[in-house]
Amino acid sequence: MIKKWFVGFLVLAMTMLWGCGGSNNAGGTSSVIDGGAGEDATELSYWTFVELHGQHFEKMLGKWNQDNPDRQIKLNVTVMPYDDMHNKLSIAVQSGTGAPDIADIELGKFPDFLSGTPQLVPLNDVIDPYRDTIVQSRVDLYSKDDVNYGVPTHVGASVAFYNTEILEEVGVDYKEIVTWEDFKRAGMKVYEQTGKYMGTADTSASWQASMLLAQQGADYTDEAGNPQVNSEAMIRAMTVLKDLQDNQVIATIAGGQPDTEEAYGEFNAGNYVSAFMPLWQMSRYTNYMPDLSGKIAIAPIPVIEEGMPRSVGGGGTGTVITQTAKDIQLAKDFLAFAKLSLDANKEIWNTLGFDPVNMDVWEMKEVTHNPENAFVQYFVNNPFDVLNEIRDEIQLIKSTPATPTINNILSTTTYNEIFEDGKDITQALNDAQQQIEQELK
Amino acid sequence: MIRKFLYSQKVAPYVFVLPFILVFLIFWVYPLGSSLGMSFQQIQLGQEAEWVGISNYDKLLGDGIFMKAVLNSAVYMVLTLVILIPLPMLFAVLINHKFMWGREFFKSSFFFPALTSVVVAGTIFRLMFGEMEGSLINSILGWFGIEPVKFLKGQVTGFIALLALAAWRWTGVNMLYFLSGLKNIPDEYYEAASIDGASSFQKFMKITMPLLKPTTIYVITISIYAGLAMFIESMMLWNGNNSPKNIGLTIVGYLYRQGIERNNLGYAAAVGIVLLAITMVINLSQLTLSGMFKKEE
């Protein structure tokens, strides 16, 4: 009798032991940067998922410590993988222990941090002095009920990146590509003559879908923020892409989208001619695709019909301050200085190659056309020539509480069904809509 | 007084098991009770929990992705049982054979994968099963004139990669269990059988298999938990918890997605309770059927 009890007990115990086994031990790398700070500097901790962001803060920290000798700061920067950092931050912020003072939160994850009563510090007072100089819609992305919780990093205007070497080989001028029809004709020519694909059919990210929706003035959600991924506009967007795929103009890529390690390799080898990505993809080119230096041109994205807006803000990082920060006022002042001041905006371009939220910088030729700049050197044309051409056409995709769920369903399931399995577009989008509604219930 | 207490035959056993009982109560029973409670609540960390009755479970029933996760875990569990019981048993018998040479070498090389980190192994398997022409498996297929396969994007091919990882990793461990079981079978039985003229196959079926039964039951039991609770392998193979079309999503993966990634702890707790229930039902019926609960004769 004892034995029966004991075995049952053992099974229960072991079942639970195994259930607990799922811990993920990626600690990330930490380093303290002092930026010339003295002994009694306050040490603030900063988490990010992009190593380059730390470099930007390092530059700004040096300037801050020089200008504010009585409020010096040392910054303890921890870089972690994307999912890992957001998961850890979410738990730390909500449970009130273990959170850093300053942290980067990616746009796609931001709504999760705004649910209920946000456990982040309102930043309106430090953003106010700069409000007139920066793009308001980028601040709105990180806000709830007019309270700003995050400081934006860039505009993230979407552009097209063309490999001019291959295009010249087949006699295509990328400047003449205005509509998706033009793109299709060029792509068919490329495939016929070289067997290479003109572009990618993205299965693991929504960049392309966002661009095509924005061109039609549409969004993933309706006015009230309810998901509507099976809208006419979305069907039309997918139909355009699917048609390109059927004509061998675009093809799926390893990794599922241009911003992945596998895809960098494919692009670097010249297997795909173009990528449609937010401007920050530039830094991926300079860092991971060295063989393409001097071959990549930047241009506006093709449109469905001429006259449609040619760009949309894509991605983004909101830097936040947690309520458990050691010195909230100091962290706020430093953050505004490091990301919103004019100097900061110039450095965001110099170090990171991002399109700064202070659009005045876009017109400062000495900054944007600086021949010393690694990005200016790498690309065939100057990105700001394109940015200034499309500056009034940059649309916005709303960020709502439903956004993380919508992103998850579309980029794990729906795009794969459409571009890998050839599932009927309307059917795939209806299924997605149903699943999203179910999850949000 | 104290001495009398400590030397008492009635009390001493309880003192000795006390640490285990305490650990069990604090780290197992309490979390279990608390998860059960949470599964009836709507919880977001840092905010007031709200009692919502059975609505989490109600939502689970209509959740296609959860069903997909349950199916994935179940299929994975069954397939790992099919691979990871007979093969290690066979290897154990072979290695245990008296004419076997290089015994220690095989033992350690089979066991070695269990010592490597899943993170490293998962990453390497991801590269091996990459969809590019140049990835290891696709280049091997290329020698036979087979087109490159997008392994990690298809249900069947994805599972092949997942099972290859599981087989590579766990064969050695299970084999060691069987080896220790084989050591307990006295040689006399085999000698007697030889004298009676039994063939090797007969000896295996009539002596080895029945006497290995306790080991086999143990290995099956832990393999069932391991299969149903698998998570890290999938996470590492697909470089995250979001495999294309959720082909690699497991029950624990879904729990992680809802609880940690989505901050929806009440719903995740319900997923965990369902996992516990499924595992308990399968294991208890398996143990009952194999006669573990019968009184010793």
XYZ file of C-alpha atoms in Angstrom:
738
model
C 0.000 0.000 0.000
C 2.833 2.333 0.939
C 4.476 1.535 -2.331
C 1.538 2.587 -4.428
C 1.417 5.866 -2.599
C 5.125 6.315 -2.970
C 5.216 5.676 -6.698
C 2.377 8.087 -7.293
C 4.175 10.637 -5.212
C 7.399 10.116 -7.125
C 5.659 10.550 -10.437
C 4.097 13.788 -9.265
C 7.412 15.040 -7.940
C 9.338 14.236 -11.083
C 6.702 15.607 -13.386
C 7.000 18.928 -11.678
C 10.768 18.787 -11.561
C 10.865 18.339 -15.326
C 8.388 21.116 -15.775
C 10.757 23.469 -14.045
C 13.643 22.611 -16.300
C 12.960 25.305 -18.857
C 15.239 28.059 -17.754
C 17.209 29.905 -20.342
C 20.585 30.981 -19.206
C 21.752 33.660 -21.591
C 23.243 36.245 -19.283
C 24.374 38.722 -21.917
C 27.521 40.801 -21.779
C 28.038 43.689 -19.377
C 30.568 46.476 -19.374
C 30.869 49.690 -17.398
C 31.686 52.789 -19.389
C 32.783 55.795 -17.343
C 32.986 58.489 -20.035
C 35.678 60.294 -18.044
C 33.565 60.387 -14.876
C 35.192 61.020 -11.517
C 35.059 59.048 -8.272
C 31.661 60.141 -7.042
C 29.772 59.624 -10.297
C 26.406 57.899 -10.031
C 26.388 54.487 -11.680
C 23.320 53.866 -13.816
C 22.542 50.559 -15.469
C 21.296 50.300 -19.048
C 19.921 47.257 -20.896
C 19.767 47.020 -24.634
C 19.380 44.390 -27.333
C 21.466 46.269 -29.911
C 25.156 46.469 -29.176
C 25.535 49.605 -31.311
C 23.155 51.570 -29.084
C 25.711 51.224 -26.287
C 28.332 52.882 -28.481
C 26.066 55.851 -29.019
C 25.494 56.234 -25.290
C 29.236 56.012 -24.714
C 29.819 59.053 -26.927
C 27.008 61.039 -25.356
C 28.167 60.076 -21.869
C 31.573 61.664 -22.428
C 29.892 64.935 -23.417
C 27.454 64.821 -20.492
C 30.197 64.255 -17.920
C 32.161 67.172 -19.363
C 29.186 69.536 -19.286
C 27.899 68.414 -15.878
C 30.870 67.917 -13.577
C 28.614 67.861 -10.514
C 26.193 65.280 -11.945
C 28.555 62.765 -13.501
C 27.410 59.326 -14.529
C 28.944 55.920 -15.126
C 26.897 53.674 -17.333
C 26.765 49.931 -16.856
C 25.681 48.624 -20.255
C 24.267 45.108 -20.595
C 23.608 43.716 -24.070
C 21.228 40.756 -24.304
C 19.512 38.924 -27.168
C 16.214 40.480 -28.269
C 13.662 38.066 -26.774
C 15.709 37.466 -23.699
C 16.106 41.108 -22.825
C 12.427 41.923 -23.236
C 11.325 38.902 -21.205
C 13.722 39.670 -18.379
C 12.862 43.342 -18.435
C 9.155 42.607 -18.371
C 9.461 40.421 -15.292
C 11.875 42.796 -13.551
C 9.811 45.899 -14.245
C 6.518 44.372 -13.203
C 7.786 42.620 -10.113
C 9.680 45.741 -9.005
C 13.088 44.135 -8.452
C 16.123 43.654 -10.637
C 15.251 46.172 -13.327
C 17.928 48.450 -14.783
C 17.636 52.241 -14.518
C 17.431 52.772 -18.268
C 16.348 50.253 -20.902
C 15.629 49.967 -24.610
C 12.264 48.515 -25.580
C 11.547 47.606 -29.171
C 8.386 49.024 -30.719
C 6.822 45.604 -31.258
C 7.107 44.826 -27.559
C 6.237 48.255 -26.241
C 2.460 47.799 -25.912
C 3.063 44.892 -23.510
C 4.846 47.321 -21.198
C 1.983 49.797 -21.403
C -0.780 47.386 -20.421
C -2.646 48.232 -17.246
C -0.773 50.846 -15.238
C 2.638 51.217 -16.884
C 5.512 50.640 -14.483
C 7.657 53.182 -16.327
C 8.495 56.805 -15.552
C 6.548 59.515 -17.484
C 8.999 61.568 -19.530
C 6.831 64.462 -20.735
C 8.733 67.131 -18.795
C 12.118 66.253 -20.302
C 10.702 65.741 -23.800
C 8.826 69.097 -23.788
C 11.881 71.309 -24.482
C 12.578 69.307 -27.652
C 8.998 68.669 -28.726
C 8.996 71.237 -31.516
C 12.161 69.873 -33.076
C 11.295 66.180 -33.266
C 8.746 64.115 -35.160
C 5.768 63.954 -32.828
C 4.402 60.683 -34.223
C 7.543 58.861 -33.135
C 6.964 59.961 -29.546
C 3.299 58.998 -29.728
C 4.324 55.417 -30.438
C 5.647 55.123 -26.914
C 2.798 56.899 -25.185
C -0.444 56.065 -23.451
C -3.166 58.631 -22.751
C -0.799 61.472 -23.741
C 1.827 60.367 -21.238
C 5.180 59.707 -22.947
C 7.027 56.705 -21.553
C 9.761 56.236 -24.141
C 12.248 58.372 -26.034
C 12.445 57.492 -29.747
C 15.698 56.694 -31.504
C 14.916 57.271 -35.167
C 12.227 57.781 -37.779
C 12.922 54.448 -39.475
C 11.737 55.600 -42.880
C 11.441 52.591 -45.158
C 13.516 52.667 -48.321
C 14.644 50.292 -51.041
C 18.217 49.037 -51.202
C 19.330 47.988 -54.690
C 22.462 46.081 -55.679
C 23.514 48.272 -58.613
C 26.213 45.897 -59.819
C 23.714 43.223 -60.792
C 21.211 45.748 -62.130
C 23.819 47.296 -64.413
C 24.750 43.848 -65.644
C 21.239 43.325 -66.988
C 20.729 46.945 -67.980
C 18.137 48.050 -65.432
C 18.192 51.563 -63.946
C 16.828 51.450 -60.419
C 15.882 55.130 -60.633
C 13.223 54.275 -63.151
C 11.428 51.856 -60.856
C 8.388 53.754 -59.585
C 5.569 51.225 -59.293
C 5.469 47.540 -58.420
C 4.746 46.891 -62.110
C 8.068 48.529 -63.015
C 9.714 46.472 -60.305
C 8.165 43.302 -61.664
C 9.384 43.962 -65.207
C 12.897 44.693 -63.943
C 12.818 41.610 -61.747
C 11.741 39.289 -64.541
C 14.618 40.588 -66.614
C 17.037 39.965 -63.750
C 15.790 36.423 -63.238
C 15.874 35.579 -66.936
C 19.419 36.791 -67.401
C 21.083 35.869 -64.118
C 18.811 33.394 -62.338
C 18.929 35.685 -59.320
C 15.927 37.038 -57.471
C 15.104 40.721 -57.497
C 13.871 40.711 -53.889
C 12.633 38.746 -50.915
C 9.206 37.447 -49.963
C 9.375 37.938 -46.219
C 7.933 35.174 -44.071
C 9.107 36.141 -40.602
C 8.545 39.898 -40.482
C 5.940 42.464 -41.482
C 8.128 45.178 -43.017
C 6.854 44.623 -46.560
C 3.249 44.235 -45.511
C 3.450 47.481 -43.525
C 4.838 49.328 -46.540
C 2.093 48.083 -48.827
C -0.613 48.834 -46.263
C 0.725 52.325 -45.649
C 0.721 53.056 -49.379
C -3.007 52.445 -49.358
C -3.468 54.502 -46.204
C -4.446 51.360 -44.317
C -3.321 49.670 -41.112
C -3.496 46.326 -39.307
C -6.058 47.762 -36.932
C -9.151 49.907 -37.351
C -9.750 53.317 -35.784
C -10.584 51.778 -32.411
C -7.470 49.617 -32.422
C -9.268 46.365 -33.231
C -7.362 43.956 -35.476
C -8.412 43.825 -39.135
C -5.771 41.785 -40.895
C -8.199 40.397 -43.462
C -9.066 43.848 -44.810
C -9.293 44.614 -48.537
C -6.029 46.549 -48.314
C -4.189 43.654 -46.706
C -5.496 41.216 -49.318
C -4.353 43.588 -52.032
C -0.923 43.931 -50.401
C -0.442 40.187 -50.234
C -1.730 39.768 -53.793
C 0.916 42.184 -55.104
C 3.672 40.269 -53.329
C 2.333 36.861 -54.275
C 2.184 37.904 -57.932
C 5.836 38.948 -57.740
C 6.700 35.599 -56.227
C 4.787 33.675 -58.883
C 6.793 35.487 -61.561
C 10.140 34.602 -59.973
C 10.736 38.251 -59.100
C 10.918 37.692 -55.364
C 11.527 34.514 -53.388
C 11.580 33.473 -49.760
C 14.957 33.775 -48.096
C 16.744 31.765 -45.425
C 16.022 33.418 -42.092
C 12.693 34.667 -43.418
C 13.559 38.370 -43.903
C 16.542 40.580 -44.809
C 17.446 41.421 -41.205
C 18.715 37.969 -40.156
C 22.143 36.378 -40.107
C 21.270 33.859 -42.803
C 19.938 36.601 -45.052
C 23.035 38.794 -44.635
C 24.989 35.920 -46.144
C 22.583 35.533 -49.056
C 22.682 39.250 -49.823
C 26.434 39.438 -49.443
C 26.764 36.626 -51.975
C 24.599 38.614 -54.382
C 21.741 36.092 -54.531
C 19.076 38.752 -53.958
C 19.207 42.142 -55.631
C 17.029 44.319 -53.417
C 15.693 44.673 -49.912
C 12.854 46.884 -48.685
C 13.649 47.853 -45.160
C 13.611 50.765 -42.724
C 16.655 52.990 -43.060
C 18.425 51.357 -40.125
C 19.118 48.363 -42.349
C 22.052 50.507 -43.526
C 24.027 49.591 -40.438
C 23.481 45.900 -41.255
C 25.055 46.492 -44.657
C 28.128 48.234 -43.309
C 28.573 45.705 -40.494
C 27.616 42.383 -42.036
C 27.813 42.736 -45.829
C 31.261 44.187 -46.480
C 31.469 42.711 -49.995
C 28.670 44.989 -51.172
C 30.491 48.214 -50.321
C 30.133 50.725 -53.136
C 27.390 48.702 -54.833
C 24.226 49.478 -52.879
C 21.970 52.356 -53.861
C 19.090 53.692 -51.795
C 15.801 54.685 -53.439
C 12.149 55.221 -52.588
C 10.038 52.070 -52.396
C 7.872 51.222 -55.420
C 4.150 51.978 -55.029
C 1.004 50.237 -56.219
C -0.204 53.326 -58.044
C 1.807 56.424 -58.772
C 1.166 59.199 -56.260
C 0.765 56.931 -53.284
C 2.996 57.728 -50.273
C 6.333 56.011 -50.692
C 7.465 55.303 -47.150
C 6.427 54.211 -43.688
C 8.213 54.383 -40.368
C 9.394 50.901 -39.501
C 10.570 49.475 -36.219
C 11.886 51.655 -33.492
C 13.313 51.609 -30.040
C 11.848 53.530 -27.137
C 14.294 54.114 -24.332
C 12.570 54.092 -20.961
C 13.330 54.744 -17.319
C 12.012 52.305 -14.774
C 10.256 53.348 -11.600
C 12.908 51.575 -9.564
C 15.719 53.689 -11.036
C 18.268 54.919 -8.494
C 18.128 58.598 -9.455
C 15.105 59.176 -11.646
C 15.696 62.875 -12.310
C 19.325 62.305 -13.265
C 18.397 59.421 -15.552
C 15.676 61.517 -17.217
C 17.934 64.504 -17.835
C 20.694 62.314 -19.196
C 18.320 60.378 -21.437
C 16.888 63.542 -22.980
C 20.399 64.858 -23.508
C 21.645 61.592 -24.987
C 18.781 61.065 -27.420
C 16.913 64.302 -28.084
C 19.460 67.143 -28.060
C 20.786 68.372 -31.376
C 24.179 66.819 -30.675
C 22.516 63.521 -29.872
C 20.603 63.545 -33.135
C 23.785 64.180 -35.083
C 25.516 61.343 -33.280
C 22.605 58.993 -33.926
C 23.357 59.430 -37.597
C 27.159 59.398 -37.208
C 27.428 56.327 -34.998
C 24.311 54.346 -35.764
C 23.405 55.393 -39.299
C 19.804 56.052 -38.267
C 17.541 58.796 -39.577
C 17.299 61.076 -36.535
C 13.950 62.242 -35.170
C 15.124 65.838 -35.320
C 14.435 66.431 -38.983
C 16.466 69.655 -39.030
C 19.515 67.416 -38.997
C 18.338 65.900 -42.289
C 19.134 69.227 -43.967
C 22.516 69.849 -42.377
C 24.745 68.997 -45.307
C 27.924 69.117 -43.211
C 26.496 66.331 -41.050
C 24.663 64.246 -43.625
C 27.241 64.476 -46.395
C 30.343 64.235 -44.220
C 32.815 62.300 -46.408
C 34.381 60.777 -43.295
C 31.129 59.029 -42.421
C 31.250 55.253 -42.913
C 27.694 55.152 -44.276
C 28.306 57.945 -46.756
C 31.340 56.006 -47.954
C 29.585 52.655 -48.241
C 26.515 53.564 -50.285
C 26.351 54.641 -53.918
C 24.132 57.645 -53.206
C 23.533 59.702 -50.095
C 20.615 58.364 -48.057
C 19.472 61.850 -47.088
C 18.902 62.799 -50.715
C 16.252 60.086 -50.719
C 14.993 60.861 -47.228
C 14.459 64.517 -48.024
C 12.609 63.539 -51.185
C 10.142 61.366 -49.270
C 10.081 63.258 -45.964
C 6.448 64.304 -46.280
C 5.303 60.866 -47.389
C 6.410 58.851 -44.352
C 3.309 57.124 -43.044
C 2.735 55.611 -39.635
C 1.518 52.160 -38.656
C -0.236 52.442 -35.290
C 1.036 50.614 -32.270
C -1.882 49.233 -30.249
C -2.315 46.689 -27.450
C -3.210 44.168 -30.161
C 0.011 44.790 -32.111
C 2.262 42.165 -30.468
C -0.373 39.474 -31.057
C -0.946 40.556 -34.656
C 2.792 40.532 -35.353
C 3.206 37.143 -33.784
C 0.456 35.442 -35.763
C 1.331 37.044 -39.091
C 5.035 36.443 -38.942
C 4.999 32.944 -37.536
C 2.059 31.516 -39.434
C 0.341 33.609 -42.082
C 3.257 34.742 -44.255
C 4.644 31.215 -44.197
C 1.304 29.833 -45.343
C 1.079 32.326 -48.184
C 4.656 32.316 -49.473
C 5.897 28.858 -48.529
C 2.756 26.722 -48.843
C 0.854 28.712 -51.441
C -2.288 28.866 -49.307
C -5.110 31.036 -50.632
C -4.496 34.617 -49.489
C -8.025 35.416 -48.337
C -8.259 32.123 -46.498
C -4.896 32.598 -44.769
C -5.805 36.116 -43.678
C -9.244 35.073 -42.450
C -7.636 32.326 -40.382
C -5.170 34.826 -38.985
C -7.949 37.257 -38.074
C -9.821 34.499 -36.282
C -6.755 33.364 -34.340
C -5.897 36.931 -33.340
C -9.424 37.559 -32.082
C -9.316 34.310 -30.162
C -6.021 35.247 -28.493
C -7.188 38.711 -27.572
C -10.399 37.494 -25.997
C 15.023 14.881 26.948
C 16.530 15.918 23.612
C 18.608 12.784 23.502
C 15.571 10.698 24.207
C 13.749 12.446 21.414
C 16.550 11.965 18.903
C 17.148 8.352 19.799
C 13.501 7.477 19.639
C 12.889 4.944 16.933
C 9.578 6.502 16.104
C 10.815 10.063 15.647
C 14.178 9.528 13.959
C 12.864 8.507 10.531
C 10.745 11.631 10.373
C 13.715 13.797 11.279
C 15.688 12.247 8.445
C 13.009 12.753 5.822
C 12.148 16.224 7.078
C 14.490 18.111 4.702
C 12.942 16.357 1.726
C 9.421 16.940 2.984
C 10.160 20.625 3.509
C 11.697 21.037 0.071
C 8.782 19.186 -1.422
C 6.224 21.328 0.370
C 7.894 24.661 -0.297
C 9.120 24.154 -3.839
C 6.553 21.728 -5.218
C 3.279 21.656 -3.348
C 3.105 25.393 -2.741
C 3.830 26.355 -6.388
C 1.400 23.699 -7.562
C -1.364 25.059 -5.338
C -0.523 28.586 -6.309
C -0.528 27.757 -10.063
C -3.862 26.077 -9.626
C -5.184 29.250 -8.033
C -3.594 31.434 -10.696
C -5.178 29.404 -13.460
C -8.557 30.761 -12.315
C -7.343 34.347 -12.343
C -6.509 37.053 -14.817
C -3.020 38.092 -13.750
C -0.598 40.625 -15.040
C 2.469 41.099 -12.909
C 2.471 44.279 -10.915
C -1.298 44.562 -11.078
C -4.195 43.261 -9.045
C -5.187 39.726 -9.915
C -8.799 39.226 -10.783
C -10.818 36.023 -10.304
C -12.294 34.940 -13.602
C -13.579 31.441 -12.857
C -12.945 28.884 -15.563
C -12.635 31.385 -18.392
C -8.925 30.605 -18.893
C -9.755 26.946 -19.411
C -12.691 27.854 -21.586
C -10.370 29.935 -23.778
C -7.852 27.072 -23.934
C -10.456 24.773 -25.442
C -10.991 27.077 -28.400
C -7.312 27.917 -28.820
C -6.022 26.336 -32.026
C -2.405 27.131 -31.240
C -2.645 25.438 -27.856
C -4.109 22.349 -29.537
C -1.250 22.475 -32.006
C 1.218 22.616 -29.118
C -0.436 19.636 -27.385
C -0.353 17.666 -30.620
C 3.306 18.534 -31.226
C 4.289 17.515 -27.708
C 2.314 14.272 -27.908
C 3.772 13.300 -31.280
C 7.241 14.189 -30.104
C 6.791 12.111 -26.966
C 5.543 9.057 -28.856
C 8.294 9.266 -31.466
C 11.027 9.689 -28.866
C 9.672 6.586 -27.102
C 9.766 4.669 -30.377
C 13.370 5.697 -31.002
C 14.843 6.091 -27.567
C 13.770 2.805 -25.966
C 14.640 0.051 -28.488
C 17.829 1.595 -29.872
C 19.571 2.272 -26.561
C 18.489 -1.178 -25.342
C 20.034 -2.778 -28.407
C 23.223 -0.775 -28.042
C 23.418 -1.679 -24.347
C 23.090 -5.381 -25.112
C 25.743 -5.126 -27.832
C 28.156 -3.200 -25.644
C 27.564 -5.590 -22.771
C 28.363 -8.583 -24.965
C 31.513 -10.338 -23.858
C 33.103 -10.269 -27.300
C 32.583 -6.543 -27.666
C 35.788 -4.581 -28.134
C 36.269 -0.877 -27.395
C 33.490 -1.011 -24.812
C 34.586 2.042 -22.830
C 35.104 4.037 -25.998
C 31.541 3.414 -27.183
C 30.099 4.055 -23.747
C 31.746 7.445 -23.464
C 31.144 8.490 -27.049
C 27.441 7.660 -26.760
C 27.214 9.503 -23.473
C 29.192 12.535 -24.535
C 26.310 14.415 -26.254
C 24.357 14.454 -22.990
C 27.117 16.571 -21.484
C 27.065 19.248 -24.171
C 24.830 22.246 -23.626
C 21.490 22.162 -25.418
C 22.126 25.725 -26.483
C 25.272 24.777 -28.344
C 23.806 21.561 -29.722
C 20.603 23.293 -30.854
C 22.560 26.004 -32.638
C 24.741 23.460 -34.426
C 21.739 21.392 -35.455
C 20.057 24.555 -36.721
C 23.030 25.222 -38.966
C 23.252 21.576 -40.050
C 19.596 21.579 -41.039
C 19.738 25.054 -42.591
C 17.808 25.609 -45.790
C 20.746 26.889 -47.808
C 22.409 24.606 -50.339
C 25.637 24.756 -48.394
C 24.258 23.464 -45.089
C 25.572 20.078 -43.999
C 22.469 17.969 -44.529
C 21.561 19.655 -47.808
C 25.054 19.152 -49.194
C 24.839 15.461 -48.303
C 21.443 15.274 -50.006
C 23.042 17.067 -52.951
C 25.433 14.148 -53.520
C 22.402 11.993 -54.202
C 20.958 14.600 -56.511
C 18.230 15.683 -54.095
C 17.170 19.341 -54.162
C 17.862 21.388 -51.002
C 15.142 20.935 -48.384
C 13.823 23.727 -46.146
C 14.015 21.491 -43.096
C 13.018 23.942 -40.410
C 10.021 25.304 -42.312
C 8.096 22.055 -42.768
C 6.214 20.006 -40.196
C 7.694 16.615 -41.083
C 11.203 17.794 -41.885
C 11.202 20.003 -38.789
C 10.377 16.991 -36.655
C 13.148 15.004 -38.341
C 15.609 17.650 -37.176
C 14.073 17.733 -33.710
C 14.169 13.943 -33.355
C 17.703 13.768 -34.703
C 18.701 16.174 -31.958
C 16.826 14.152 -29.325
C 18.276 10.843 -30.508
C 21.798 12.226 -30.650
C 21.458 13.676 -27.196
C 19.631 11.009 -25.209
C 20.650 7.647 -26.694
C 23.706 7.507 -24.462
C 21.832 8.329 -21.291
C 19.173 5.696 -21.829
C 21.836 3.233 -22.842
C 23.584 3.706 -19.511
C 20.326 2.952 -17.680
C 19.982 -0.271 -19.636
C 23.632 -1.172 -19.109
C 23.263 -0.885 -15.362
C 20.114 -2.999 -15.617
C 21.996 -5.645 -17.603
C 24.746 -5.814 -14.996
C 22.158 -7.004 -12.492
C 21.229 -10.056 -14.549
C 23.312 -13.013 -13.265
C 25.405 -14.791 -15.890
C 24.160 -18.146 -14.586
C 20.829 -17.678 -16.326
C 22.520 -17.325 -19.689
C 24.805 -20.269 -19.009
C 21.891 -22.457 -18.050
C 20.027 -21.393 -21.168
C 23.062 -22.151 -23.329
C 23.254 -25.627 -21.881
C 19.601 -26.084 -22.759
C 20.460 -25.038 -26.290
C 18.760 -21.624 -26.413
C 19.704 -19.284 -29.272
C 20.951 -15.732 -28.675
C 17.580 -14.361 -29.758
C 15.716 -16.656 -27.387
C 18.026 -15.628 -24.550
C 17.324 -11.991 -25.319
C 13.554 -12.479 -25.429
C 13.229 -14.861 -22.482
C 15.936 -13.642 -20.109
C 17.146 -10.140 -20.938
C 13.827 -8.493 -21.742
C 11.844 -9.723 -18.711
C 14.659 -9.030 -16.276
C 15.178 -5.559 -17.716
C 11.520 -4.710 -17.185
C 11.986 -2.504 -14.101
C 14.647 -0.481 -15.938
C 12.485 -0.248 -19.044
C 9.526 0.999 -17.031
C 11.694 3.596 -15.389
C 13.126 4.772 -18.720
C 9.669 4.921 -20.295
C 8.341 6.919 -17.362
C 11.066 9.550 -17.484
C 10.921 9.647 -21.289
C 7.231 10.466 -21.132
C 7.863 13.482 -18.917
C 10.859 14.486 -20.955
C 8.910 14.249 -24.185
C 5.885 16.175 -22.983
C 7.944 18.807 -21.202
C 10.411 19.393 -24.044
C 11.071 23.055 -24.672
C 14.702 24.143 -24.903
C 15.517 21.859 -27.828
C 12.767 23.440 -29.881
C 13.661 26.940 -28.746
C 17.293 26.480 -29.723
C 16.630 24.690 -32.997
C 14.358 27.493 -34.201
C 16.372 30.265 -32.584
C 13.442 31.406 -30.472
C 10.044 30.289 -29.377
C 8.312 31.208 -32.631
C 8.847 28.498 -35.218
C 7.205 28.961 -38.640
C 3.535 27.944 -38.430
C 4.319 26.821 -34.868
C 5.642 23.495 -36.140
C 8.042 23.288 -33.208
C 5.801 24.772 -30.521
C 5.422 22.557 -27.444
C 3.128 22.809 -24.454
C 5.864 24.316 -22.303
C 6.774 26.591 -25.203
C 3.203 27.861 -25.256
C 3.253 28.303 -21.492
C 6.428 30.361 -21.897
C 4.932 32.381 -24.736
C 1.783 33.249 -22.806
C 3.316 33.649 -19.359
C 6.701 35.216 -20.018
C 6.483 36.723 -23.485
C 2.878 37.858 -23.215
C 2.802 38.526 -19.487
C -0.467 36.605 -19.266
C 0.328 34.495 -16.227
C -3.140 33.264 -15.400
C -3.597 31.765 -18.841
C -0.098 30.283 -18.727
C -0.887 28.694 -15.355
C -3.903 27.017 -16.924
C -1.637 25.653 -19.673
C 0.693 24.296 -16.986
C -2.118 22.606 -15.103
C -3.326 20.941 -18.288
C 0.226 19.725 -18.967
C 0.415 18.300 -15.446
C -2.932 16.563 -15.882
C -1.974 15.040 -19.240
C 1.374 13.804 -17.936
C -0.134 12.347 -14.781
C -2.875 10.522 -16.671
C -0.449 9.015 -19.176
C 2.154 8.044 -16.619
C -0.212 6.641 -14.035
C -2.014 4.522 -16.594
C 1.307 3.377 -18.017
C 2.502 2.402 -14.548
C -0.773 0.666 -13.729
C -0.722 -1.299 -16.970
C 2.861 -2.371 -16.457
C 1.951 -3.647 -12.998
C 3.955 -1.212 -10.912
C 1.102 -0.742 -8.473
C 0.501 -4.438 -7.884
C 1.298 -5.704 -4.424
C 4.605 -7.474 -4.218
C 4.141 -11.160 -4.017
